Amino acid sequence: MPGSVSAKTIGRISLYRRLLATLRAEGVQSAFSHELAAMAGATPAQVRRDIMAVGYSGSPVRGYEVDALIEAIGRFLDAPEPEALALVGIGNLGRAIMAFFEARRPNLRIVAAFDRDPAKVGRVIHGCRCYGMESLEEVVECEGIRSGVITAPAEGAQEAADKLVAAGVTGLVNFAPVPLRLPESVFVENMDLTTSLEKAAYFARRGEVRKEVAR
Amino acid sequence: MPGSVSAKTIGRISLYRRLLATLRAEGVQSAFSHELAAMAGATPAQVRRDIMAVGYSGSPVRGYEVDALIEAIGRFLDAPEPEALALVGIGNLGRAIMAFFEARRPNLRIVAAFDRDPAKVGRVIHGCRCYGMESLEEVVECEGIRSGVITAPAEGAQEAADKLVAAGVTGLVNFAPVPLRLPESVFVENMDLTTSLEKAAYFARRGEVRKEVAR
DNA sequence: TAGATTGTTAATCGATTAACAATC
DNA sequence: TAGATTGTTAATCGATTAACAATC
């Protein structure tokens, strides 16, 4: 909302960067909007508009230079220095997410995990140190953490979010199956497993209904 | 697209049902649109429209009857009989999702998991039987599976999706960090961890910028 | 009845799509 | 130049919001 770029746009830009990285790995030096669009499941005009938003210009003949565009997206999307993230709720899902990010993005690292269970405190899981909830504010401030991931169960999610926000976090990814009530200045991306599966099942069923009707 | 109800609407309806279930557990018998709206992070008008979509009518005095609305949502959202789902990619994330759904929705069950690794075949993880990829088509058809979850790594995701679709699956939840190329008749819900964290980090950073500017 | 909420229509908003001159 | 793609503006589309008569 502040700088006029929507969350959807940011999502697509994040995707373009990864697609461009695979192109670069294949030795491709330039790409056209329709090529990126086909890979990203977007339209060429959308790609052009998104790339304009990151402040990069392509050429009518060569299209977009892969190397330079990746760099431009980095300048647009990344913080100047590597960014530290927190995770709250060291269950199965929390551990899976820590593992997923362990060796992935060098400029986006989950550095601290928190849990109510004292048995988990003090361990290092997937390169990430585990703390009790009472240390949250101190660790978040000390590490300069501004974003967090909530993998706590439904009952603990609101409390986890409140503590993170109180400590200064302004961006959250919420995997708990409950919506969070937070100030509008805090960005929340909801990743609701139950909803996503119910959606898929609903539309899968309708797909079949459609076929039957079409007969 | 077919029956005019958007995926967003389905997502909200799925959420209302869970909120209503907690209300029922607390002994609440009726709810107004503004109450549901406050809980779901939606507007009252949105709630009214969504509930109309499920074919239920409230009363101007009592609002919506919790029990009856839950039932109406079930008729709208659920298949007539319990629905079987498949999961492809038995890694950390796949196991976490199987655990999450093990005892949750009785009418939405992950009944079969698939993996390329022969070491995983034949086991039962979180109540879910594991098969090799070569058995996918047979098991999906035999179990009447119409929806699937992809937790395979990026390299294997497209192949997993293709095999599921070839076997008759028409609804997917994709956790792999690549977009899938599939026929338009197949519904895909993308749950991209990397994108979601990059979004949160981006807007968290912008939030701080805003504060600094406001000073 | 009076009052609050409902279903439903009209106005608004934002994003996507289509179109086109400018560019190499 | 001719041709394809770019940046950018206008038209379209869909969803959200506002408004309001109907209802209990």
XYZ file of C-alpha atoms (C1' of nucleotides) in Angstrom:
478
model
C 0.000 0.000 0.000
C 2.661 2.533 0.811
C 4.702 2.527 -2.386
C 1.867 1.483 -4.673
C 3.128 -2.025 -5.419
C 0.652 -4.765 -4.552
C 1.470 -7.991 -2.754
C 0.506 -9.902 -5.882
C 3.060 -7.966 -7.896
C 5.764 -8.665 -5.322
C 4.884 -12.340 -5.492
C 5.306 -12.410 -9.248
C 8.585 -10.516 -9.107
C 9.916 -12.997 -6.576
C 8.969 -15.751 -8.997
C 10.567 -14.064 -12.021
C 13.855 -13.894 -10.168
C 13.883 -17.621 -9.608
C 12.897 -18.314 -13.203
C 15.638 -15.981 -14.417
C 18.142 -17.796 -12.192
C 17.358 -21.079 -13.910
C 17.673 -19.389 -17.314
C 21.056 -18.011 -16.299
C 22.142 -21.464 -15.159
C 21.274 -22.691 -18.656
C 23.446 -19.984 -20.195
C 20.570 -17.880 -21.509
C 21.569 -14.210 -21.689
C 18.350 -12.441 -22.551
C 14.626 -13.116 -22.312
C 11.455 -11.618 -23.766
C 8.338 -10.800 -21.813
C 6.402 -13.589 -23.480
C 9.048 -16.135 -22.515
C 8.941 -15.136 -18.868
C 5.154 -14.979 -19.030
C 4.914 -18.545 -20.319
C 7.154 -19.779 -17.511
C 5.422 -17.821 -14.757
C 1.847 -18.417 -15.858
C 1.331 -14.703 -16.429
C 0.653 -12.495 -19.457
C 3.441 -10.675 -21.340
C 1.888 -7.298 -20.491
C 1.860 -8.238 -16.826
C 5.530 -9.174 -16.986
C 6.387 -5.880 -18.688
C 4.497 -3.880 -16.108
C 6.042 -5.806 -13.211
C 9.559 -5.363 -14.567
C 8.932 -1.662 -15.037
C 7.974 -1.558 -11.362
C 11.419 -2.794 -10.349
C 12.919 0.081 -12.312
C 14.535 -1.901 -15.104
C 14.262 -1.266 -18.838
C 14.437 -3.830 -21.586
C 15.365 -3.231 -25.192
C 12.901 -3.696 -28.070
C 15.373 -5.967 -29.819
C 17.079 -7.997 -27.110
C 14.286 -8.033 -24.545
C 15.572 -8.168 -20.970
C 19.167 -8.994 -20.100
C 18.979 -11.856 -17.639
C 21.982 -10.921 -15.486
C 21.102 -7.266 -15.175
C 17.432 -7.971 -14.493
C 18.258 -10.399 -11.693
C 20.433 -7.716 -10.171
C 17.705 -5.075 -10.541
C 15.149 -7.331 -8.892
C 17.597 -7.886 -6.045
C 17.961 -4.150 -5.532
C 14.195 -3.792 -5.534
C 13.228 -6.814 -3.445
C 16.057 -7.394 -1.004
C 17.189 -5.446 1.995
C 20.666 -3.918 1.630
C 22.112 -6.499 4.002
C 21.068 -10.161 4.541
C 17.780 -10.324 6.433
C 17.134 -12.292 9.623
C 13.759 -13.948 10.255
C 12.147 -15.548 13.273
C 9.938 -18.627 13.445
C 7.491 -19.403 16.246
C 6.280 -22.953 16.806
C 8.834 -25.751 16.473
C 6.527 -28.560 15.394
C 6.652 -30.734 12.291
C 5.770 -27.854 10.002
C 8.173 -25.430 11.658
C 11.036 -27.887 11.297
C 10.156 -28.562 7.657
C 10.247 -24.856 6.896
C 13.568 -24.409 8.686
C 14.971 -27.275 6.624
C 13.573 -25.768 3.437
C 15.303 -22.454 4.048
C 18.473 -23.822 5.575
C 20.647 -23.554 2.494
C 18.400 -21.644 0.161
C 18.405 -17.858 0.038
C 21.553 -16.329 1.430
C 19.794 -12.999 1.948
C 16.779 -14.446 3.780
C 17.643 -16.606 6.786
C 15.595 -17.965 9.656
C 18.015 -17.300 12.503
C 15.860 -17.878 15.579
C 13.045 -20.267 16.457
C 10.793 -20.026 19.490
C 8.588 -22.507 21.304
C 6.696 -22.808 24.568
C 8.080 -26.289 25.182
C 11.186 -26.026 27.418
C 12.501 -29.321 26.009
C 13.172 -27.612 22.692
C 15.010 -24.613 24.078
C 18.757 -24.416 23.587
C 18.916 -26.826 20.673
C 20.031 -25.975 17.152
C 17.705 -27.307 14.458
C 18.604 -26.967 10.786
C 21.169 -24.308 11.643
C 18.663 -22.326 13.648
C 18.913 -21.654 17.375
C 15.844 -22.417 19.534
C 14.667 -20.204 22.370
C 11.825 -20.070 24.883
C 8.996 -17.604 24.342
C 10.273 -15.440 27.202
C 13.406 -14.620 25.184
C 11.489 -13.549 22.094
C 11.564 -9.807 22.503
C 15.232 -9.736 23.432
C 16.371 -12.001 20.581
C 14.228 -10.256 17.958
C 15.605 -6.867 18.910
C 19.155 -8.095 19.264
C 19.160 -9.825 15.855
C 17.347 -6.968 14.143
C 14.525 -9.270 13.038
C 11.675 -7.608 11.143
C 9.787 -10.605 9.693
C 8.451 -13.769 11.225
C 6.884 -17.122 10.400
C 4.125 -18.505 12.614
C 3.858 -22.295 12.706
C 2.330 -22.454 16.155
C -0.938 -24.361 16.671
C -4.215 -22.443 16.442
C -4.388 -21.745 20.183
C -0.949 -20.143 20.349
C -0.915 -18.241 17.059
C -2.427 -14.932 18.194
C -0.129 -14.762 21.204
C 2.873 -15.535 19.016
C 1.881 -12.807 16.571
C 1.269 -10.273 19.344
C 4.680 -10.933 20.873
C 6.438 -10.674 17.518
C 4.685 -7.429 16.672
C 5.373 -6.019 20.138
C 9.049 -6.772 19.548
C 9.018 -4.786 16.293
C 8.183 -7.336 13.606
C 6.069 -5.854 10.773
C 5.844 -8.737 8.294
C 4.391 -12.175 9.026
C 3.712 -15.471 7.287
C 0.951 -17.269 9.159
C 0.564 -21.040 8.825
C -1.790 -21.363 11.792
C -5.367 -22.203 10.787
C -6.773 -19.023 12.340
C -6.786 -15.431 11.109
C -4.685 -13.010 13.137
C -5.918 -9.685 14.486
C -3.121 -7.201 14.083
C -2.583 -3.503 13.375
C -2.982 -2.573 9.716
C 0.649 -1.561 9.507
C 1.650 -5.231 9.841
C 1.729 -7.260 6.643
C 0.361 -10.800 6.979
C 0.521 -13.542 4.373
C -1.843 -16.332 5.305
C -0.818 -19.859 4.283
C -3.781 -21.891 5.417
C -3.329 -25.598 4.708
C -6.908 -26.541 5.505
C -8.362 -23.856 3.270
C -6.029 -24.702 0.401
C -6.955 -28.384 0.478
C -10.662 -27.622 0.769
C -10.381 -25.278 -2.201
C -8.595 -27.889 -4.299
C -11.139 -30.559 -3.338
C -14.041 -28.226 -4.110
C -12.817 -27.282 -7.566
C -11.713 -30.840 -8.325
C -15.256 -31.935 -7.609
C -16.756 -29.160 -9.696
C -14.452 -30.150 -12.542
C -16.071 -33.543 -12.525
C -19.543 -32.054 -12.265
C -18.771 -29.902 -15.254
C -17.739 -32.923 -17.291
C -20.924 -34.742 -16.349
C -23.061 -31.781 -17.303
C -21.218 -31.403 -20.600
C -22.024 -34.938 -21.628
C -15.078 -20.336 -12.999
C -17.774 -22.869 -13.760
C -20.409 -22.112 -11.145
C -19.474 -18.465 -10.706
C -17.940 -18.791 -7.232
C -14.360 -17.571 -7.042
C -11.522 -19.340 -5.275
C -11.293 -16.425 -2.854
C -14.915 -16.893 -1.885
C -14.397 -20.615 -1.326
C -11.425 -19.800 0.882
C -13.492 -17.459 3.036
C -16.344 -19.958 3.310
C -13.903 -22.625 4.453
C -12.715 -20.197 7.110
C -16.242 -19.281 8.260
C -16.974 -22.926 8.893
C -14.034 -23.259 11.219
C -14.904 -20.042 13.022
C -18.493 -21.211 13.401
C -17.244 -24.514 14.811
C -15.395 -22.689 17.581
C -18.503 -20.587 18.264
C -20.581 -23.743 18.534
C -18.043 -25.237 20.915
C -18.550 -22.163 23.097
C -22.301 -22.709 23.055
C -23.093 -19.756 20.787
C -26.303 -20.443 18.833
C -26.478 -17.555 16.403
C -24.100 -15.041 14.871
C -24.401 -11.776 12.939
C -22.509 -10.919 9.807
C -20.434 -8.292 11.594
C -19.375 -10.823 14.230
C -18.184 -13.315 11.632
C -16.588 -10.480 9.679
C -14.562 -9.348 12.696
C -13.307 -12.872 13.279
C -12.506 -13.597 9.640
C -10.926 -10.265 8.783
C -13.642 -9.575 6.218
C -16.437 -7.016 5.882
C -20.027 -7.736 6.964
C -21.272 -7.281 3.401
C -18.711 -9.811 2.196
C -19.876 -12.305 4.793
C -23.510 -11.790 3.785
C -22.716 -12.290 0.131
C -20.595 -15.375 0.807
C -23.293 -16.964 2.972
C -25.886 -16.259 0.315
C -23.610 -18.126 -2.104
C -23.848 -21.284 0.003
C -27.634 -21.047 -0.253
C -28.400 -20.230 3.363
C -30.628 -17.438 4.656
C -30.290 -15.603 7.917
C -32.977 -13.765 9.784
C -32.962 -9.987 10.317
C -33.394 -10.487 14.037
C -31.387 -13.566 14.970
C -28.715 -13.348 12.270
C -27.413 -16.753 11.216
C -28.072 -19.913 13.187
C -24.677 -21.456 13.854
C -25.673 -25.121 13.649
C -27.715 -24.774 10.494
C -25.118 -22.612 8.768
C -22.343 -25.103 9.475
C -24.513 -27.767 7.942
C -25.313 -25.627 4.899
C -21.635 -24.883 4.345
C -20.936 -28.604 4.537
C -23.531 -29.311 1.854
C -21.991 -26.610 -0.304
C -18.301 -27.310 0.261
C -17.974 -31.032 0.875
C -18.378 -33.968 -1.419
C -21.309 -36.250 -0.532
C -18.931 -38.888 0.816
C -15.540 -38.437 2.555
C -12.903 -37.391 0.039
C -9.551 -39.113 -0.514
C -6.445 -37.082 -1.421
C -2.985 -37.998 -2.628
C 0.358 -36.471 -1.714
C 3.500 -36.655 -3.845
C 6.913 -36.082 -2.269
C 7.535 -37.620 1.147
C 10.093 -35.146 2.469
C 10.025 -33.027 5.609
C 7.190 -30.865 4.315
C 5.164 -33.798 3.014
C 5.385 -35.549 6.364
C 4.426 -32.376 8.225
C 1.320 -31.999 6.078
C 0.363 -35.624 6.552
C 0.696 -35.147 10.317
C -1.362 -31.951 10.160
C -4.251 -33.691 8.430
C -3.992 -37.007 10.227
C -6.780 -36.400 12.720
C -8.288 -33.224 11.415
C -11.062 -33.228 8.836
C -12.941 -36.466 8.694
C -14.224 -35.643 5.208
C -10.812 -34.738 3.758
C -8.143 -37.397 4.168
C -4.729 -37.895 2.626
C -4.900 -41.621 1.974
C -1.896 -42.205 -0.278
C 1.607 -40.757 -0.496
C 4.056 -41.259 -3.341
C 7.803 -40.893 -3.655
C 10.591 -41.793 -6.063
C 12.732 -43.134 -3.221
C 12.210 -46.941 -2.952
C 13.225 -46.813 0.720
C 9.989 -45.020 1.537
C 7.687 -47.393 -0.313
C 5.515 -49.736 1.729
C 5.688 -47.770 4.945
C 2.744 -46.134 6.695
C 3.420 -42.545 7.786
C 0.875 -40.642 9.866
C -1.802 -43.110 8.891
C -1.021 -42.775 5.216
C 0.287 -45.584 2.996
C 3.393 -44.870 0.885
C 3.811 -46.033 -2.697
C 6.333 -45.744 -5.513
C 5.640 -43.406 -8.402
C 4.932 -46.366 -10.696
C 1.834 -47.222 -8.651
C 0.400 -43.708 -8.811
C -2.108 -44.161 -11.596
C -3.424 -47.432 -10.234
C -3.794 -46.215 -6.637
C -5.368 -42.878 -7.619
C -7.960 -44.618 -9.756
C -8.592 -47.380 -7.249
C -9.085 -44.959 -4.337
C -11.163 -42.528 -6.391
C -8.731 -39.679 -5.680
C -9.549 -36.356 -7.338
C -7.243 -33.927 -5.480
C -3.555 -33.960 -4.745
C -0.829 -32.176 -2.796
C 2.603 -31.720 -4.354
C 5.488 -31.509 -1.906
C 8.085 -32.811 -4.314
C 11.268 -30.789 -4.921
C 11.312 -28.323 -7.820
C 12.811 -30.818 -10.269
C 10.133 -33.428 -9.706
C 7.067 -31.216 -9.349
C 5.992 -31.006 -12.990
C 6.312 -34.750 -13.462
C 4.331 -35.360 -10.280
C 1.596 -32.990 -11.464
C 1.482 -34.555 -14.929
C 1.108 -38.051 -13.492
C -1.616 -36.970 -11.084
C -3.542 -35.201 -13.833
C -3.114 -38.147 -16.189
C -4.623 -40.349 -13.494
C -7.691 -38.103 -13.273
C -6.831 -35.567 -10.548
C -8.343 -32.118 -11.241
C -7.435 -30.154 -8.098
C -3.899 -29.545 -6.821
C -2.106 -27.779 -4.000
C 1.445 -27.060 -5.099
C 4.165 -26.466 -2.506
C 7.016 -26.844 -4.987
C 8.805 -23.553 -5.725
C 7.968 -23.693 -9.440
C 4.777 -22.912 -11.331
C 3.089 -25.893 -12.949
C 1.997 -26.039 -16.569
C -1.332 -27.816 -16.670
C -4.604 -27.789 -18.609
C -6.963 -24.981 -17.627
C -9.500 -27.461 -16.368
C -7.175 -28.331 -13.475
C -7.390 -26.090 -10.408
C -4.027 -25.288 -8.808
C -3.491 -23.509 -5.509
C 0.124 -22.395 -5.236
C 1.644 -22.332 -1.753
C 5.080 -20.954 -2.428
C 7.164 -20.710 0.743
C 9.951 -18.660 -0.819
C 7.567 -16.122 -2.304
C 5.599 -15.783 0.912
C 8.717 -15.099 2.981
C 10.076 -12.652 0.407
C 6.743 -10.838 0.417
C 6.708 -10.597 4.204
C 10.309 -9.392 4.281
C 9.628 -6.814 1.573
C 6.599 -5.308 3.280
C 8.229 -5.507 6.699
C 11.072 -3.450 5.323
C 8.724 -0.967 3.691
C 6.849 -0.621 6.984
C 10.050 0.549 8.614
C 10.796 2.909 5.765
C 7.340 4.399 6.196
C 7.952 4.996 9.892
C 11.236 6.719 9.162
C 9.673 8.944 6.564
C 6.822 9.837 8.912
C 9.199 11.091 11.555
C -43.948 -0.213 16.639
C -38.858 0.890 16.593
C -34.481 -0.989 15.598
C -31.078 -3.715 13.845
C -29.997 -6.907 10.301
C -31.009 -9.084 6.174
C -30.899 -9.727 0.822
C -29.904 -7.086 -3.204
C -28.870 -3.418 -6.310
C -25.873 0.631 -7.806
C -21.278 2.974 -7.402
C -16.521 2.499 -6.694
C -12.218 0.751 -6.866
C -8.225 -1.791 -8.586
C -6.182 -4.870 -11.487
C -5.974 -7.008 -15.891
C -6.299 -6.756 -20.853
C -6.112 -4.620 -25.250
C -4.078 -1.300 -28.157
C -0.522 1.560 -30.077
C 3.191 4.828 -30.852
C 8.221 4.682 -29.885
C 12.377 2.065 -30.282
C 16.334 -0.654 -31.693
C 14.245 -0.458 -43.700
C 11.040 -4.106 -41.826
C 9.818 -6.533 -37.789
C 9.287 -7.657 -33.291
C 9.254 -5.895 -28.705
C 9.217 -2.259 -25.616
C 6.921 1.441 -22.405
C 2.522 3.483 -21.693
C -2.195 4.845 -22.161
C -7.290 3.656 -22.691
C -10.950 0.024 -22.207
C -12.522 -3.880 -19.813
C -13.387 -6.811 -16.306
C -14.317 -8.423 -11.614
C -14.582 -7.811 -6.957
C -15.390 -4.846 -3.137
C -17.949 -1.173 -0.983
C -21.817 1.709 -0.166
C -26.628 2.221 0.028
C -31.358 0.942 0.828
C -35.889 -1.228 0.802
C -37.674 -5.511 2.960
C -37.997 -8.191 7.097
C -38.594 -10.026 11.700
